[in-house]
CSV table of C-alpha atoms in Angstrom, one decimal:
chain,number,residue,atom,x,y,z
A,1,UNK,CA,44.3,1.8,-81.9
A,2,UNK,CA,44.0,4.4,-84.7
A,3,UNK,CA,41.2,5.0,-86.9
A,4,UNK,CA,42.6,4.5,-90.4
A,5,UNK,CA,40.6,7.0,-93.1
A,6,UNK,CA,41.4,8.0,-96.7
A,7,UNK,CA,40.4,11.1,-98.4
A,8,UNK,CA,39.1,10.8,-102.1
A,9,UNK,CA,38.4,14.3,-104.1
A,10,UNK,CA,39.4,15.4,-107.5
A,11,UNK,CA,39.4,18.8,-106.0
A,12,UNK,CA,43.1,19.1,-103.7
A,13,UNK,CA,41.8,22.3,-101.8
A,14,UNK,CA,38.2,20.0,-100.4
A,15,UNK,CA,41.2,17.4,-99.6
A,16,UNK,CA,43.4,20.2,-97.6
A,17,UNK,CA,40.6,21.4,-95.9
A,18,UNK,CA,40.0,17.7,-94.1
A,19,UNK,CA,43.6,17.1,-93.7
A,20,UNK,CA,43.5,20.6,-91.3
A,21,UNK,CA,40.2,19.3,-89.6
A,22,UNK,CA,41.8,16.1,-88.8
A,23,UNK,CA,45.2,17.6,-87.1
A,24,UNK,CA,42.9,18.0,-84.3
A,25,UNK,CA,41.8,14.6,-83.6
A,26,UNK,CA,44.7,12.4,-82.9
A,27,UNK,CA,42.9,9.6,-83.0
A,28,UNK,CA,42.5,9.2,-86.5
A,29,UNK,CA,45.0,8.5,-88.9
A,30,UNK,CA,44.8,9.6,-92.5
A,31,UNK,CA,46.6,6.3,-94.9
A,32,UNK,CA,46.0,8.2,-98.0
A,33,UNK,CA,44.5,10.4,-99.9
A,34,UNK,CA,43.7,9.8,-103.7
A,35,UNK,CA,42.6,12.4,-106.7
A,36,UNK,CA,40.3,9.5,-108.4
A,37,UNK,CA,38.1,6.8,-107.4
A,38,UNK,CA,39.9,4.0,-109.6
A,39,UNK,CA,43.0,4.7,-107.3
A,40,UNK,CA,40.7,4.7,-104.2
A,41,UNK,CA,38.9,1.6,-104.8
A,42,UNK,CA,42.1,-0.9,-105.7
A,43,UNK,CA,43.8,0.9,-101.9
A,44,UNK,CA,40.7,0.0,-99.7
A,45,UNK,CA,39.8,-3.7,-101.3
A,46,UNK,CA,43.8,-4.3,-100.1
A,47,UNK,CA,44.0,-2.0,-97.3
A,48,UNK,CA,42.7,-2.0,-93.9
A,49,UNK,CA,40.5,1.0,-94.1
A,50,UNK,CA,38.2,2.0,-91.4
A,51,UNK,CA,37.1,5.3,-92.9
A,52,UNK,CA,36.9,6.8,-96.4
A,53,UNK,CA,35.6,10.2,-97.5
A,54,UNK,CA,34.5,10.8,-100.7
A,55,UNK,CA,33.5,13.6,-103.6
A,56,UNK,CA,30.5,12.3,-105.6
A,57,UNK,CA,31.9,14.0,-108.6
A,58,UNK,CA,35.4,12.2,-109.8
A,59,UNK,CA,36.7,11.5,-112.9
A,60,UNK,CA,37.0,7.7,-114.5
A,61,UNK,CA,34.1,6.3,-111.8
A,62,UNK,CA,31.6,8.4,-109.5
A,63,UNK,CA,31.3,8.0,-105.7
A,64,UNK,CA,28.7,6.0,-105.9
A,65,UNK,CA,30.3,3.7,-108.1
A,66,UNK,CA,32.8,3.2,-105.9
A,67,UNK,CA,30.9,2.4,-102.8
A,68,UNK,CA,29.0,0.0,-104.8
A,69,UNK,CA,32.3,-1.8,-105.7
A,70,UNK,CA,33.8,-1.8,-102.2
A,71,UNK,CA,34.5,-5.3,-100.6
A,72,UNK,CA,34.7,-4.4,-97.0
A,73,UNK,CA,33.0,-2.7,-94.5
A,74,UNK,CA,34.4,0.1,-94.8
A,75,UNK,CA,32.6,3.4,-93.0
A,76,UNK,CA,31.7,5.8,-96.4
A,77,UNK,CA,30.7,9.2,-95.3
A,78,UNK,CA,30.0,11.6,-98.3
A,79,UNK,CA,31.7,15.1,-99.3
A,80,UNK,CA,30.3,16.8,-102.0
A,81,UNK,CA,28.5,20.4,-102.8
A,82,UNK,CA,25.1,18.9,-103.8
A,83,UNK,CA,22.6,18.3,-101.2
A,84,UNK,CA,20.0,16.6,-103.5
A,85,UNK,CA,21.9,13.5,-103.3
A,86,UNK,CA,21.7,12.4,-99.8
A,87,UNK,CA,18.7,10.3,-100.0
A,88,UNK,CA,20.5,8.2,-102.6
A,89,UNK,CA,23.6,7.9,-100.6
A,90,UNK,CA,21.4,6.6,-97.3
A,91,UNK,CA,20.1,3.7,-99.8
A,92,UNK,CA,23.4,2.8,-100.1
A,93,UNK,CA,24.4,2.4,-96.3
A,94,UNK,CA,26.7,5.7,-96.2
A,95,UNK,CA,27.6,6.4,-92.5
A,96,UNK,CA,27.2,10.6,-93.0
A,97,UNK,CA,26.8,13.0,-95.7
A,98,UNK,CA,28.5,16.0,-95.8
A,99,UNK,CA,27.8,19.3,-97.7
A,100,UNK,CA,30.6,21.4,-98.7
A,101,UNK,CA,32.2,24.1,-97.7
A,102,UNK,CA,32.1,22.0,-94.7
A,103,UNK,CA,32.0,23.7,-91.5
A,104,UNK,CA,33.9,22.4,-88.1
A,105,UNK,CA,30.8,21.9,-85.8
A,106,UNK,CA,29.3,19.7,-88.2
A,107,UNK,CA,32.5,17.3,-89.4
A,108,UNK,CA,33.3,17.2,-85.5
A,109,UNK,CA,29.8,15.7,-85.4
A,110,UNK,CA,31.0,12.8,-88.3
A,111,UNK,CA,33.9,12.1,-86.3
A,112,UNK,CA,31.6,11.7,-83.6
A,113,UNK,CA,29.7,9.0,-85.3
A,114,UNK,CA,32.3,7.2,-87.1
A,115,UNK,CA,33.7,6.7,-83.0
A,116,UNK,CA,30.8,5.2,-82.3
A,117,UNK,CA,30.3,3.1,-85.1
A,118,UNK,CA,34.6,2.4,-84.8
A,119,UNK,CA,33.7,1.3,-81.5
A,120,UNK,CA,30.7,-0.9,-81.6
A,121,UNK,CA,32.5,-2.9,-85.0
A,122,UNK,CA,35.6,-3.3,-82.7
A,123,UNK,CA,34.3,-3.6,-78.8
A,124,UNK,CA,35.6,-0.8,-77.7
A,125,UNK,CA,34.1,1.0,-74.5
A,126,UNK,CA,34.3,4.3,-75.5
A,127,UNK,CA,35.9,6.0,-72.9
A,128,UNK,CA,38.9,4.3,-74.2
A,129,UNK,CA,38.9,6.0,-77.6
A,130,UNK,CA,39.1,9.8,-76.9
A,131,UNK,CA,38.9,12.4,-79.2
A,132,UNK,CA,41.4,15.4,-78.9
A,133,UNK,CA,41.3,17.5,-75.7
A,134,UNK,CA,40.1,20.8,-77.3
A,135,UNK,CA,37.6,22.4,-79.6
A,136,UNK,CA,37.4,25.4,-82.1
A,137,UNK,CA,34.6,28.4,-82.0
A,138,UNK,CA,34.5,31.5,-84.1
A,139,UNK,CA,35.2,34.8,-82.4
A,140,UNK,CA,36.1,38.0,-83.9
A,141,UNK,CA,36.4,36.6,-87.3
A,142,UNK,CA,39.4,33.8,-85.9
A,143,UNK,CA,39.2,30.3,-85.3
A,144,UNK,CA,40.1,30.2,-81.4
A,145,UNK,CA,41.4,26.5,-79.6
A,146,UNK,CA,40.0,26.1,-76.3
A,147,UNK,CA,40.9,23.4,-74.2
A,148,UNK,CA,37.8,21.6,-73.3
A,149,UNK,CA,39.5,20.8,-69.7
A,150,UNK,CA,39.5,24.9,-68.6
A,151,UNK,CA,36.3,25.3,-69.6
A,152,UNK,CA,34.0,26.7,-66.5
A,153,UNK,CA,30.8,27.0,-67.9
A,154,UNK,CA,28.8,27.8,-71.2
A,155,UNK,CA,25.7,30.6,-71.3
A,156,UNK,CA,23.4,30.8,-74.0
A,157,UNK,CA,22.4,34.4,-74.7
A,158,UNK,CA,19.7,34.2,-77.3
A,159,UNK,CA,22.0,34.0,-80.9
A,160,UNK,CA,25.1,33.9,-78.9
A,161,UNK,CA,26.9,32.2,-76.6
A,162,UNK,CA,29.1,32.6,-73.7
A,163,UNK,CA,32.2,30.2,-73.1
A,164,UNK,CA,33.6,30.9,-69.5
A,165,UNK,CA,37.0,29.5,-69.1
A,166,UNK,CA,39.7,29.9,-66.0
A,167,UNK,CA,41.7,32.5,-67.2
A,168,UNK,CA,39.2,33.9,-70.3
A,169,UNK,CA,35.3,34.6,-71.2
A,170,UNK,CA,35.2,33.8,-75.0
A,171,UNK,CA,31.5,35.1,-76.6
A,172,UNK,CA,30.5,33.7,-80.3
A,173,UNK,CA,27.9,33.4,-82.6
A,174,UNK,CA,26.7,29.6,-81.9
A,175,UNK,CA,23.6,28.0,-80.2
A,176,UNK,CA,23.5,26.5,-76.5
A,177,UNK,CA,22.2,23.2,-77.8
A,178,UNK,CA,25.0,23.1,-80.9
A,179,UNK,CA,28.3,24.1,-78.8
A,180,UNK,CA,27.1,21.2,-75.8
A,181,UNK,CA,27.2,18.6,-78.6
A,182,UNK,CA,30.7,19.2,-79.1
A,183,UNK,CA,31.7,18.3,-75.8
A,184,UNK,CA,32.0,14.9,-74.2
A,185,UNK,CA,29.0,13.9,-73.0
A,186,UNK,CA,30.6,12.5,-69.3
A,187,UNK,CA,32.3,15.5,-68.5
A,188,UNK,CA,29.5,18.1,-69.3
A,189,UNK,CA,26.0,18.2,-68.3
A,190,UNK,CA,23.2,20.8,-69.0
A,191,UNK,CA,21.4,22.3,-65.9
A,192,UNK,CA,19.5,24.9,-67.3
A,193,UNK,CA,18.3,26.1,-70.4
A,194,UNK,CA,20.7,28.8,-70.6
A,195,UNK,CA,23.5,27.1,-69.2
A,196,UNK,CA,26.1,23.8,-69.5
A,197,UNK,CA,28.7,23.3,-67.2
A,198,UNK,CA,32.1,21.2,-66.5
A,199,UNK,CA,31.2,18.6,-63.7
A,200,UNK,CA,34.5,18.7,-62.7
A,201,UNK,CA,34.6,22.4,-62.4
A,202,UNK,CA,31.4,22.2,-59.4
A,203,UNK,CA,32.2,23.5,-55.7
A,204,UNK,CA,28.9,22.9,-54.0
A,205,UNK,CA,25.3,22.6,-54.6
A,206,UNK,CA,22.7,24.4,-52.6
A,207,UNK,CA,19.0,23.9,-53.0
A,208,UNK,CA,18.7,24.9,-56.8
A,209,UNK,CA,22.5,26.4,-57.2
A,210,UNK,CA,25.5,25.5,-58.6
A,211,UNK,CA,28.6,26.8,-57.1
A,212,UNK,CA,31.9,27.0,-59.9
A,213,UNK,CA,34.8,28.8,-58.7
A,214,UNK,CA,33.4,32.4,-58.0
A,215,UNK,CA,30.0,32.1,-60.4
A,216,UNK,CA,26.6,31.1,-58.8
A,217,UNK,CA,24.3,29.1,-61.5
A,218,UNK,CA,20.9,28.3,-61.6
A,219,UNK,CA,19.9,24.9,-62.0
A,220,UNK,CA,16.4,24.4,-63.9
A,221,UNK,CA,13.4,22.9,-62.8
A,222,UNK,CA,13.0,20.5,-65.4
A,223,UNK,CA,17.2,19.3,-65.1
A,224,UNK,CA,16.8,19.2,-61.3
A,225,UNK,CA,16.7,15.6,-60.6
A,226,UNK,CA,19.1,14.4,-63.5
A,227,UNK,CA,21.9,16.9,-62.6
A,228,UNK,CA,22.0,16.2,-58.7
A,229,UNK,CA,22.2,12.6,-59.8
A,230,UNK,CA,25.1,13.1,-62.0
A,231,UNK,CA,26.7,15.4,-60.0
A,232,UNK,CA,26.3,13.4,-56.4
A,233,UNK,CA,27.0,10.1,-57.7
């Protein structure tokens, strides 16, 4: 099952820009897209639409109109330039806001939630709806895919980061904390404060060390007792 989202933004470059984000989560499906809200509005009222992302801005009606008009339930998450409107938007129910240009870390995180919420609406336990198998970081200027399932181990190095894969060592600009979000949550764990592994990646444990492949980890005082559990059990 598919979660069915439209795009609605006078603007066809803000438009592009999601359609790129969204070729990497195949568990989404975009139904249509729409330059206006008046367009928008008649599609989701006779559509089944589970997601719809929208400009504030728009010729004929605003965003706001629009979600004030919608029959459904439909999930609204808001894309617009203008960060003084997202206290209004909350008033009005709006799964996420979103501040153009948006970056990939954070609409990863709105896919994130709209799973959750497409779950919870529909039943779904969630290891049944998966997002795509790989992530993007910034190095050298290029966005580079790694797939989430070679990744060894990440190390936080004060404003960088360290992303240890089987064949490669990728180093970007990113926080510990931010890049850990990104991952699924039951196949990573964090054991120290400078460092998040793969579980599936782990050799051995011995006393306060993690063995992966040829690295040696240290495992933090204060993760001690939650990462042997979720390791050993």
């Amino acid at each position: 099952m598919k979660i069915k989202c439209i795009l609605i933004d006078d603007e066809p470059l803000a438009i592009k820009v999601l359609q790129n984000y969204f070729n990497n989560f195949h568990d989404f499906e975009i139904i249509g897209t729409f330059n206006n809200a008046l367009d928008a509005l008649d599609f989701i009222n006779n559509n089944a639409v589970d997601a719809a992302f929208l400009d504030i801005n728009m010729p004929m009606m605003t965003g706001f109109e629009l979600i004030s008009l919608i029959e459904n339930k439909t999930m609204v998450i808001i894309t617009t330039a203008f960060r003084e409107f997202a206290a209004e938007s909350y008033d009005l129910d709006v799964l996420d806001y979103l501040v153009k240009p948006i970056p990939l870390p954070r609409f990863i995180k709105c896919i994130h939630k709209i799973t959750t919420e497409f779950n919870i609406k529909n039943n779904i336990k969630i290891e049944n709806l998966r997002i795509d198998s790989h992530i993007f970081i910034k190095v050298d200027k290029k966005m580079v895919k790694i797939n989430i399932d070679e990744i060894l181990f990440i190390e936080g190095m004060k404003e960088y980061i360290k992303v240890v894969t089987i064949e490669k060592t990728y180093i970007t600009h990113k926080s510990l904390t931010s890049l850990s979000d990104e991952l699924p949550s039951d196949s990573f764990i964090r054991i120290h404060k400078s460092y998040t592994i793969a579980l599936n990646k782990v050799k051995f444990i011995e006393g306060n060390r993690i063995q992966i492949l040829s690295y040696t980890l240290p495992i933090g005082r204060n993760y001690s007792k939650e990462v042997k559990s979720k390791i050993l059990e």
